[in-house]
Short mmCIF file of C-alpha atoms and ligand atoms in Angstrom, two decimals:
data_model
loop_
_atom_site.label_atom_id
_atom_site.label_comp_id
_atom_site.label_asym_id
_atom_site.label_seq_id
_atom_site.Cartn_x
_atom_site.Cartn_y
_atom_site.Cartn_z
CA MET A 1 197.18 183.75 125.42
CA LYS A 2 198.44 184.36 128.93
CA HIS A 3 195.64 186.50 130.35
CA LEU A 4 192.34 185.20 129.10
CA MET A 5 189.18 187.11 129.92
CA VAL A 6 186.17 184.80 130.16
CA THR A 7 182.91 186.73 130.35
CA GLY A 8 179.87 185.15 132.00
CA GLY A 9 182.03 182.55 133.75
CA CYS A 10 179.60 182.21 136.66
CA GLY A 11 176.80 180.98 134.40
CA PHE A 12 176.14 177.44 133.24
CA ILE A 13 178.48 177.02 130.27
CA GLY A 14 181.07 179.54 131.50
CA THR A 15 181.46 177.63 134.76
CA ASN A 16 181.95 174.35 132.94
CA PHE A 17 184.37 175.99 130.50
CA ILE A 18 186.58 177.50 133.21
CA ARG A 19 186.66 174.14 135.01
CA TYR A 20 187.56 172.45 131.72
CA LEU A 21 190.33 174.98 130.98
CA LEU A 22 191.99 174.72 134.38
CA GLU A 23 191.34 171.07 135.19
CA GLU A 24 191.57 169.35 131.82
CA SER A 25 193.01 171.44 129.01
CA ASP A 26 196.58 172.38 128.10
CA PHE A 27 195.89 176.10 128.75
CA GLU A 28 198.70 177.42 130.94
CA GLY A 29 197.78 181.06 131.49
CA ARG A 30 195.45 182.90 133.83
CA VAL A 31 191.67 183.10 133.60
CA VAL A 32 190.03 186.42 134.46
CA ASN A 33 186.36 185.64 134.94
CA VAL A 34 184.23 188.77 134.48
CA ASP A 35 180.61 188.38 135.44
CA ALA A 36 177.88 190.82 136.51
CA LEU A 37 176.24 188.13 138.69
CA THR A 38 172.73 188.46 137.38
CA TYR A 39 170.15 185.95 138.64
CA ALA A 40 171.91 183.37 136.39
CA GLY A 41 175.45 183.87 137.69
CA ASN A 42 176.67 182.05 140.78
CA PRO A 43 180.27 182.74 141.91
CA GLU A 44 180.07 179.82 144.35
CA ASN A 45 180.33 177.50 141.32
CA LEU A 46 184.03 178.33 141.06
CA GLN A 47 184.89 179.13 144.66
CA ASP A 48 187.50 176.36 144.82
CA MET A 49 189.38 177.49 141.69
CA ALA A 50 191.50 180.27 143.20
CA GLU A 51 192.79 177.93 145.91
CA ARG A 52 193.36 174.94 143.65
CA PHE A 53 195.04 176.96 140.90
CA PRO A 54 196.96 179.71 142.73
CA GLY A 55 197.48 182.79 140.58
CA ARG A 56 195.62 181.25 137.66
CA TYR A 57 192.03 182.19 138.49
CA VAL A 58 190.67 185.64 139.24
CA PHE A 59 187.06 186.68 139.59
CA VAL A 60 186.01 190.25 138.82
CA LYS A 61 182.44 191.38 139.32
CA GLY A 62 181.82 193.52 136.27
CA ASP A 63 179.11 194.39 133.80
CA ILE A 64 179.85 194.27 130.06
CA ARG A 65 177.22 196.97 129.50
CA HIS A 66 179.63 199.44 131.16
CA ARG A 67 182.54 200.06 128.85
CA GLU A 68 184.68 201.99 131.35
CA GLU A 69 184.35 199.20 133.87
CA MET A 70 185.52 196.73 131.23
CA ALA A 71 188.33 199.07 130.13
CA ARG A 72 189.75 198.92 133.66
CA VAL A 73 189.74 195.11 133.56
CA PHE A 74 191.53 195.09 130.18
CA GLU A 75 194.23 197.37 131.65
CA GLU A 76 194.62 195.91 135.10
CA TYR A 77 194.90 192.32 133.92
CA GLN A 78 196.66 192.98 130.59
CA ILE A 79 194.00 190.97 128.80
CA ASP A 80 195.32 189.33 125.62
CA GLY A 81 192.46 186.98 124.75
CA ILE A 82 188.68 186.92 125.22
CA CYS A 83 186.16 184.13 125.35
CA HIS A 84 182.77 185.80 125.48
CA PHE A 85 179.91 183.83 127.05
CA ALA A 86 178.12 186.58 129.00
CA ALA A 87 174.56 187.00 127.81
CA GLU A 88 170.95 187.02 128.79
CA SER A 89 170.18 183.49 127.66
CA HIS A 90 166.58 182.49 128.31
CA VAL A 91 164.12 182.75 125.40
CA ASP A 92 161.04 182.96 127.66
CA ARG A 93 162.52 185.89 129.58
CA SER A 94 163.34 187.65 126.29
CA ILE A 95 159.68 187.47 125.33
CA VAL A 96 158.57 189.11 128.58
CA GLY A 97 161.42 191.65 128.79
CA PRO A 98 163.60 192.10 125.70
CA ASP A 99 165.37 195.22 126.96
CA ALA A 100 168.10 193.46 128.96
CA PHE A 101 168.77 191.24 125.93
CA VAL A 102 169.46 194.21 123.69
CA GLN A 103 171.63 195.89 126.32
CA THR A 104 173.75 192.91 127.35
CA ASN A 105 173.86 190.82 124.20
CA ILE A 106 174.23 193.61 121.65
CA VAL A 107 175.61 196.67 123.47
CA GLY A 108 177.71 194.54 125.84
CA THR A 109 179.31 192.63 122.96
CA PHE A 110 179.89 195.89 121.10
CA ASN A 111 181.70 197.31 124.15
CA LEU A 112 184.03 194.31 124.33
CA LEU A 113 184.75 194.44 120.60
CA GLU A 114 185.57 198.14 120.83
CA LEU A 115 187.96 197.52 123.74
CA ALA A 116 189.57 194.63 121.87
CA ARG A 117 190.04 196.95 118.89
CA ARG A 118 191.58 199.59 121.15
CA HIS A 119 194.07 196.98 122.43
CA GLN A 120 194.45 195.27 119.07
CA GLY A 121 198.25 194.87 119.24
CA ARG A 122 197.89 192.76 122.34
CA ILE A 123 194.71 190.78 121.60
CA ASN A 124 195.40 187.34 120.14
CA LEU A 125 191.80 186.20 119.97
CA PHE A 126 188.20 187.26 120.47
CA HIS A 127 186.09 184.11 120.63
CA HIS A 128 182.37 184.82 120.53
CA ILE A 129 179.90 182.20 121.79
CA SER A 130 176.63 182.08 119.90
CA THR A 131 173.70 179.80 119.31
CA ASP A 132 172.04 177.77 116.57
CA GLU A 133 168.86 179.76 117.27
CA VAL A 134 170.14 182.60 115.03
CA PHE A 135 169.32 180.39 112.02
CA GLY A 136 165.60 180.26 112.85
CA SER A 137 163.47 177.16 112.54
CA LEU A 138 163.83 174.07 110.32
CA GLY A 139 161.11 171.94 108.81
CA LYS A 140 161.23 168.15 109.09
CA GLU A 141 164.33 167.92 106.86
CA GLY A 142 167.72 169.58 106.69
CA TYR A 143 170.42 170.91 108.98
CA PHE A 144 171.96 174.26 109.89
CA THR A 145 175.39 174.72 108.34
CA GLU A 146 177.74 177.67 108.69
CA GLU A 147 176.26 178.94 105.39
CA THR A 148 172.62 178.92 106.52
CA PRO A 149 171.14 182.45 106.37
CA TYR A 150 170.24 184.06 109.68
CA ARG A 151 166.50 184.21 110.45
CA PRO A 152 166.15 184.70 114.21
CA ASN A 153 162.62 184.49 115.59
CA SER A 154 162.83 185.52 119.27
CA PRO A 155 164.20 188.68 120.87
CA TYR A 156 166.91 186.43 122.38
CA SER A 157 168.02 184.95 119.06
CA ALA A 158 167.74 188.33 117.31
CA SER A 159 170.03 189.90 119.91
CA LYS A 160 172.53 187.04 119.55
CA ALA A 161 172.38 187.39 115.74
CA ALA A 162 173.16 191.10 116.02
CA SER A 163 176.17 190.37 118.21
CA ASP A 164 177.43 187.72 115.77
CA HIS A 165 177.23 190.23 112.92
CA LEU A 166 179.21 192.79 114.93
CA ALA A 167 181.90 190.22 115.79
CA ARG A 168 182.20 189.17 112.17
CA ALA A 169 182.33 192.79 111.00
CA TYR A 170 185.17 193.57 113.41
CA HIS A 171 187.20 190.85 111.76
CA GLN A 172 186.35 191.96 108.22
CA THR A 173 186.78 195.69 108.84
CA TYR A 174 189.47 195.95 111.49
CA GLY A 175 191.22 192.61 111.16
CA LEU A 176 190.41 191.69 114.77
CA PRO A 177 191.24 187.97 115.28
CA VAL A 178 187.66 186.80 115.79
CA THR A 179 186.25 183.27 115.87
CA ILE A 180 182.57 182.43 116.40
CA SER A 181 180.89 179.20 117.44
CA ASN A 182 177.16 178.51 117.14
CA CYS A 183 176.11 175.64 119.35
CA SER A 184 172.93 173.70 119.98
CA ASN A 185 171.12 173.22 123.31
CA ASN A 186 173.59 172.38 126.08
CA TYR A 187 172.79 170.27 129.11
CA GLY A 188 174.81 169.13 132.13
CA PRO A 189 175.87 170.29 135.61
CA TYR A 190 175.31 173.86 136.84
CA GLN A 191 172.46 174.77 134.47
CA PHE A 192 170.03 177.23 136.00
CA PRO A 193 166.75 175.42 136.70
CA GLU A 194 164.63 177.59 134.40
CA LYS A 195 165.78 175.61 131.32
CA LEU A 196 164.00 172.47 130.14
CA ILE A 197 166.23 169.68 131.45
CA PRO A 198 167.02 170.88 135.00
CA LEU A 199 163.45 172.15 135.43
CA MET A 200 162.05 168.74 134.55
CA ILE A 201 164.55 166.87 136.75
CA LEU A 202 163.70 169.00 139.78
CA ASN A 203 159.95 168.99 139.21
CA ALA A 204 160.05 165.22 138.69
CA LEU A 205 162.02 164.85 141.93
CA GLU A 206 159.41 166.88 143.79
CA GLU A 207 156.58 165.19 141.87
CA LYS A 208 155.31 168.53 140.58
CA PRO A 209 153.65 169.04 137.15
CA LEU A 210 156.02 168.86 134.16
CA PRO A 211 154.97 171.73 131.85
CA VAL A 212 155.46 170.82 128.18
CA TYR A 213 154.83 173.64 125.70
CA GLY A 214 152.36 173.09 122.83
CA ASP A 215 152.25 169.53 121.51
CA GLY A 216 155.73 168.67 122.84
CA LEU A 217 156.95 167.76 119.36
CA ASN A 218 159.44 170.62 118.97
CA VAL A 219 162.88 169.23 118.24
CA ARG A 220 166.22 170.36 119.71
CA ASP A 221 169.72 168.96 119.22
CA TRP A 222 171.26 168.23 122.64
CA LEU A 223 174.94 168.75 123.36
CA TYR A 224 176.60 167.66 126.60
CA VAL A 225 178.26 170.75 128.04
CA ARG A 226 181.73 169.17 128.39
CA ASP A 227 181.71 168.32 124.69
CA HIS A 228 180.86 171.96 123.99
CA CYS A 229 183.75 173.15 126.18
CA ALA A 230 186.18 170.91 124.29
CA ALA A 231 184.86 172.28 121.00
CA VAL A 232 185.29 175.90 122.10
CA TRP A 233 188.86 175.25 123.22
CA ALA A 234 189.62 173.48 119.92
CA VAL A 235 188.31 176.48 117.96
CA MET A 236 190.21 178.92 120.15
CA LYS A 237 193.46 177.04 119.62
CA GLN A 238 193.22 175.98 116.00
CA GLY A 239 190.18 177.62 114.42
CA ARG A 240 190.80 179.85 111.43
CA ARG A 241 190.42 183.51 112.38
CA GLY A 242 187.33 185.10 110.85
CA GLU A 243 185.56 181.72 110.67
CA THR A 244 182.38 180.40 112.23
CA TYR A 245 182.01 176.82 113.51
CA ASN A 246 178.78 174.99 114.29
CA VAL A 247 178.82 172.76 117.37
CA GLY A 248 176.16 170.08 117.84
CA GLY A 249 175.55 166.86 119.72
CA ASN A 250 174.13 164.78 116.84
CA THR A 251 171.20 164.13 119.19
CA GLU A 252 167.90 165.39 117.84
CA MET A 253 165.00 164.77 120.18
CA GLU A 254 161.41 165.88 120.60
CA ASN A 255 160.82 167.68 123.89
CA ILE A 256 158.26 165.13 125.01
CA ARG A 257 160.80 162.29 124.60
CA ILE A 258 163.28 164.18 126.78
CA VAL A 259 160.67 164.61 129.50
CA GLU A 260 159.60 160.95 129.29
CA THR A 261 163.23 159.82 129.51
CA ILE A 262 163.77 161.95 132.61
CA CYS A 263 160.58 160.50 134.19
CA ASP A 264 161.71 156.93 133.51
CA ILE A 265 165.23 157.41 134.91
CA MET A 266 163.86 159.19 137.97
CA ASP A 267 161.35 156.35 138.54
CA GLU A 268 164.22 153.88 138.39
CA LEU A 269 166.42 155.85 140.80
CA ILE A 270 163.70 156.98 143.22
CA PRO A 271 160.58 154.84 142.82
CA PRO A 272 157.48 157.02 143.27
CA GLY A 273 155.62 156.53 146.55
CA ASP A 274 152.35 155.37 144.98
CA GLY A 275 154.10 153.25 142.33
CA ARG A 276 152.68 155.36 139.45
CA SER A 277 155.16 156.55 136.84
CA ARG A 278 156.17 160.20 136.91
CA ARG A 279 154.93 160.38 133.32
CA ARG A 280 151.55 161.09 134.93
CA LEU A 281 152.94 164.53 135.86
CA ILE A 282 153.39 165.59 132.21
CA THR A 283 151.11 168.58 131.59
CA PHE A 284 150.72 170.17 128.17
CA VAL A 285 150.59 173.96 128.56
CA LYS A 286 150.12 176.96 126.27
CA ASP A 287 152.80 177.15 123.58
CA ARG A 288 155.64 179.69 123.64
CA PRO A 289 154.92 182.55 121.17
CA GLY A 290 157.08 182.22 118.04
CA HIS A 291 158.24 178.78 119.23
CA ASP A 292 160.84 177.43 116.78
CA ARG A 293 159.84 173.96 115.62
CA ARG A 294 163.13 172.27 114.96
CA TYR A 295 166.86 172.91 115.33
CA ALA A 296 169.46 170.52 113.94
CA ILE A 297 173.16 171.16 113.50
CA ASP A 298 175.57 169.93 110.88
CA CYS A 299 178.96 170.12 112.61
CA ALA A 300 180.96 168.45 109.82
CA LYS A 301 183.20 171.52 109.42
CA LEU A 302 184.42 171.29 113.01
CA THR A 303 185.09 167.57 112.63
CA ARG A 304 186.80 167.99 109.26
CA GLU A 305 188.99 170.95 110.17
CA LEU A 306 189.72 170.39 113.85
CA GLY A 307 188.96 166.71 114.43
CA TRP A 308 186.35 167.47 117.11
CA GLN A 309 183.24 165.39 117.60
CA PRO A 310 180.81 164.94 120.49
CA GLU A 311 181.81 162.06 122.77
CA GLU A 312 178.90 161.81 125.18
CA SER A 313 175.80 159.82 124.23
CA PHE A 314 172.50 161.31 125.35
CA GLU A 315 171.73 158.17 127.37
CA ALA A 316 174.92 158.55 129.42
CA GLY A 317 174.89 162.37 129.53
CA ILE A 318 171.34 162.63 130.84
CA ARG A 319 172.08 160.08 133.58
CA LYS A 320 175.19 162.01 134.64
CA THR A 321 173.15 165.21 134.67
CA ILE A 322 170.34 163.70 136.75
CA HIS A 323 172.86 162.31 139.24
CA TRP A 324 174.55 165.72 139.46
CA TYR A 325 171.27 167.44 140.38
CA LEU A 326 170.37 164.72 142.89
CA ASP A 327 173.81 165.09 144.49
CA HIS A 328 173.61 168.90 144.60
CA VAL A 329 170.27 169.62 146.22
CA GLU A 330 171.93 172.26 148.37
CA TRP A 331 173.20 174.10 145.26
CA VAL A 332 169.69 173.94 143.82
CA ASP A 333 168.10 175.21 147.05
CA ARG A 334 170.50 178.12 147.28
CA VAL A 335 170.07 179.08 143.61
CA ARG A 336 166.31 178.87 143.84
CA SER A 337 165.90 180.54 147.21
CA GLY A 338 168.05 183.49 146.25
CA GLU A 339 170.29 182.72 149.23
CA TYR A 340 173.38 183.09 147.12
CA GLN A 341 172.11 186.50 146.04
CA SER A 342 172.27 187.61 149.67
CA TRP A 343 175.78 186.14 149.85
CA ILE A 344 176.68 188.22 146.79
CA HIS A 345 175.24 191.26 148.50
CA SER A 346 177.29 190.77 151.65
CA HIS A 347 180.40 189.76 149.69
CA TYR A 348 180.43 192.36 146.95
CA GLY A 349 178.29 195.05 148.51
CA THR A 350 175.84 195.36 145.61
P1 NAD B 401 173.59 181.59 131.64
O1 NAD B 401 172.37 182.43 131.59
O2 NAD B 401 173.62 180.36 132.49
O3 NAD B 401 174.83 182.49 132.11
C1 NAD B 401 175.06 183.78 131.64
C2 NAD B 401 176.11 184.44 132.52
O4 NAD B 401 176.36 185.76 132.00
C3 NAD B 401 175.68 184.59 133.98
O5 NAD B 401 176.73 184.23 134.85
C4 NAD B 401 175.37 186.08 134.10
O6 NAD B 401 175.58 186.61 135.42
C5 NAD B 401 176.33 186.68 133.09
N1 NAD B 401 175.89 187.99 132.59
C6 NAD B 401 174.64 188.31 132.14
N2 NAD B 401 174.60 189.62 131.82
C7 NAD B 401 175.85 190.12 132.04
C8 NAD B 401 176.44 191.41 131.89
N3 NAD B 401 175.72 192.45 131.44
N4 NAD B 401 177.74 191.56 132.18
C9 NAD B 401 178.48 190.51 132.64
N5 NAD B 401 177.96 189.27 132.84
C10 NAD B 401 176.66 189.08 132.53
O7 NAD B 401 173.93 181.26 130.14
P2 NAD B 401 174.61 179.95 129.50
O8 NAD B 401 173.55 178.95 129.24
O9 NAD B 401 175.80 179.59 130.27
O10 NAD B 401 175.03 180.54 128.07
C11 NAD B 401 176.34 181.07 127.85
C12 NAD B 401 176.46 181.54 126.42
O11 NAD B 401 176.20 180.45 125.55
C13 NAD B 401 175.47 182.63 126.02
O12 NAD B 401 176.14 183.54 125.18
C14 NAD B 401 174.37 181.89 125.28
O13 NAD B 401 173.75 182.73 124.32
C15 NAD B 401 175.17 180.79 124.61
N6 NAD B 401 174.41 179.56 124.32
C16 NAD B 401 173.83 178.83 125.32
C17 NAD B 401 173.15 177.66 125.02
C18 NAD B 401 172.54 176.79 126.09
O14 NAD B 401 171.98 175.75 125.76
N7 NAD B 401 172.65 177.13 127.36
C19 NAD B 401 173.04 177.24 123.69
C20 NAD B 401 173.62 178.02 122.69
C21 NAD B 401 174.32 179.16 123.03
P1 TYD B 402 164.85 175.87 126.70
O1 TYD B 402 165.58 175.00 127.67
O2 TYD B 402 164.22 177.13 127.21
O3 TYD B 402 165.87 176.17 125.50
P2 TYD B 402 165.61 176.89 124.06
O4 TYD B 402 164.31 177.58 124.08
O5 TYD B 402 166.76 177.85 124.01
O6 TYD B 402 165.69 175.80 123.04
O7 TYD B 402 163.72 175.00 126.00
C1 TYD B 402 164.01 173.83 125.28
C2 TYD B 402 162.74 173.35 124.63
O8 TYD B 402 161.83 172.94 125.68
C3 TYD B 402 162.00 174.44 123.86
O9 TYD B 402 161.40 173.84 122.71
C4 TYD B 402 160.92 174.93 124.81
C5 TYD B 402 160.60 173.68 125.61
N1 TYD B 402 160.18 173.91 127.02
C6 TYD B 402 159.03 173.29 127.50
O10 TYD B 402 158.31 172.59 126.77
N2 TYD B 402 158.67 173.52 128.81
C7 TYD B 402 159.41 174.32 129.64
O11 TYD B 402 159.03 174.50 130.83
C8 TYD B 402 160.61 174.91 129.13
C9 TYD B 402 161.46 175.79 130.02
C10 TYD B 402 160.96 174.68 127.82
#
């Protein structure tokens, strides 16, 4: 791959992945980052890339829902590989407004697959990024494997499931060189502060209530974002075409434990004014409708076939993440205030 299109590169994982590719991996080609810059996309995340890697990083503002727009990018940049992150990604938003999820996650993916099919001679790989949420919810026991049947429970996970099925079908029917990875909950730098971990860090910093859904005993498997990036690159390089790989952090935790851990580290780093632990801010709120109880990933296939395994412990990863947010208050302010949206407006005219 010499001209790799990365969709959604201005979001949380896409940003980390592009940084990983250019700064750390053995990828030698050019990255064409295509992003519509929704509320979740921030081009400032990668502003230094074009200068630091001359000719190897291009940003194109583009919407995967518009096939003609994407067709122009395929042509202009002679795209020969795709790593597809772009999506509406927040479960709570999908409950309030599922429409954008169907349009971007399903129709948008379909558009890219169709274009890849049209340019099939040139396309070496279509890597599709998905989630463990397509498998539904586990009881106290067991793990998701690549063989687990799909049972998505939210409009978000249903839209991701639909896109996974399309990607798989394009391999089976048209022989498109597709790989898929289904990962667990990522955390780390650049995550938009609507998701659990950054929301709790920032509320704890500001000593605001920490809203925990339901009884707080829902379990997620947490994966440090750099480990995820390394896994994606390993699959792209060596994964068998037509195969799916689960990516997990081997770190199952109840939500309440995550929030308590964040409170304790924050208390240590910035002792609260009145000396009372930030745990006092924990507030149990109404549960999310259809809230999946437990996710847990078995990533043995990825370890067995490609030698990948997560390197970061949760203890170290969460500290790094907290430090990143404390060191980037300006980034947080701009993302939250919508200031970067006005920069986008003046810069891109939309
Ligand atoms: P994110 O919401 O932070 O970023 C999504 C990016 O996609 C943004 O930059 C946004 O502007 C862009 N985008 C949205 N709609 C678009 C459109 N129509 N056209 C072009 N760009 C568009 O998401 P994330 O957390 O970085 O997730 C990336 C991918 O990983 C998604 O496919 C998501 O389903 C998957 N995933 C995420 C997690 C997680 O924990 N964050 C876990 C499993 C899977
Ligand atoms: P989230 O970060 O939205 O990821 P996902 O729903 O994709 O797993 O939420 C992670 C878990 O944290 C999930 O069980 C819902 C819960 N949660 C809260 O308890 N409070 C919150 O304010 C948020 C955003 C999430």
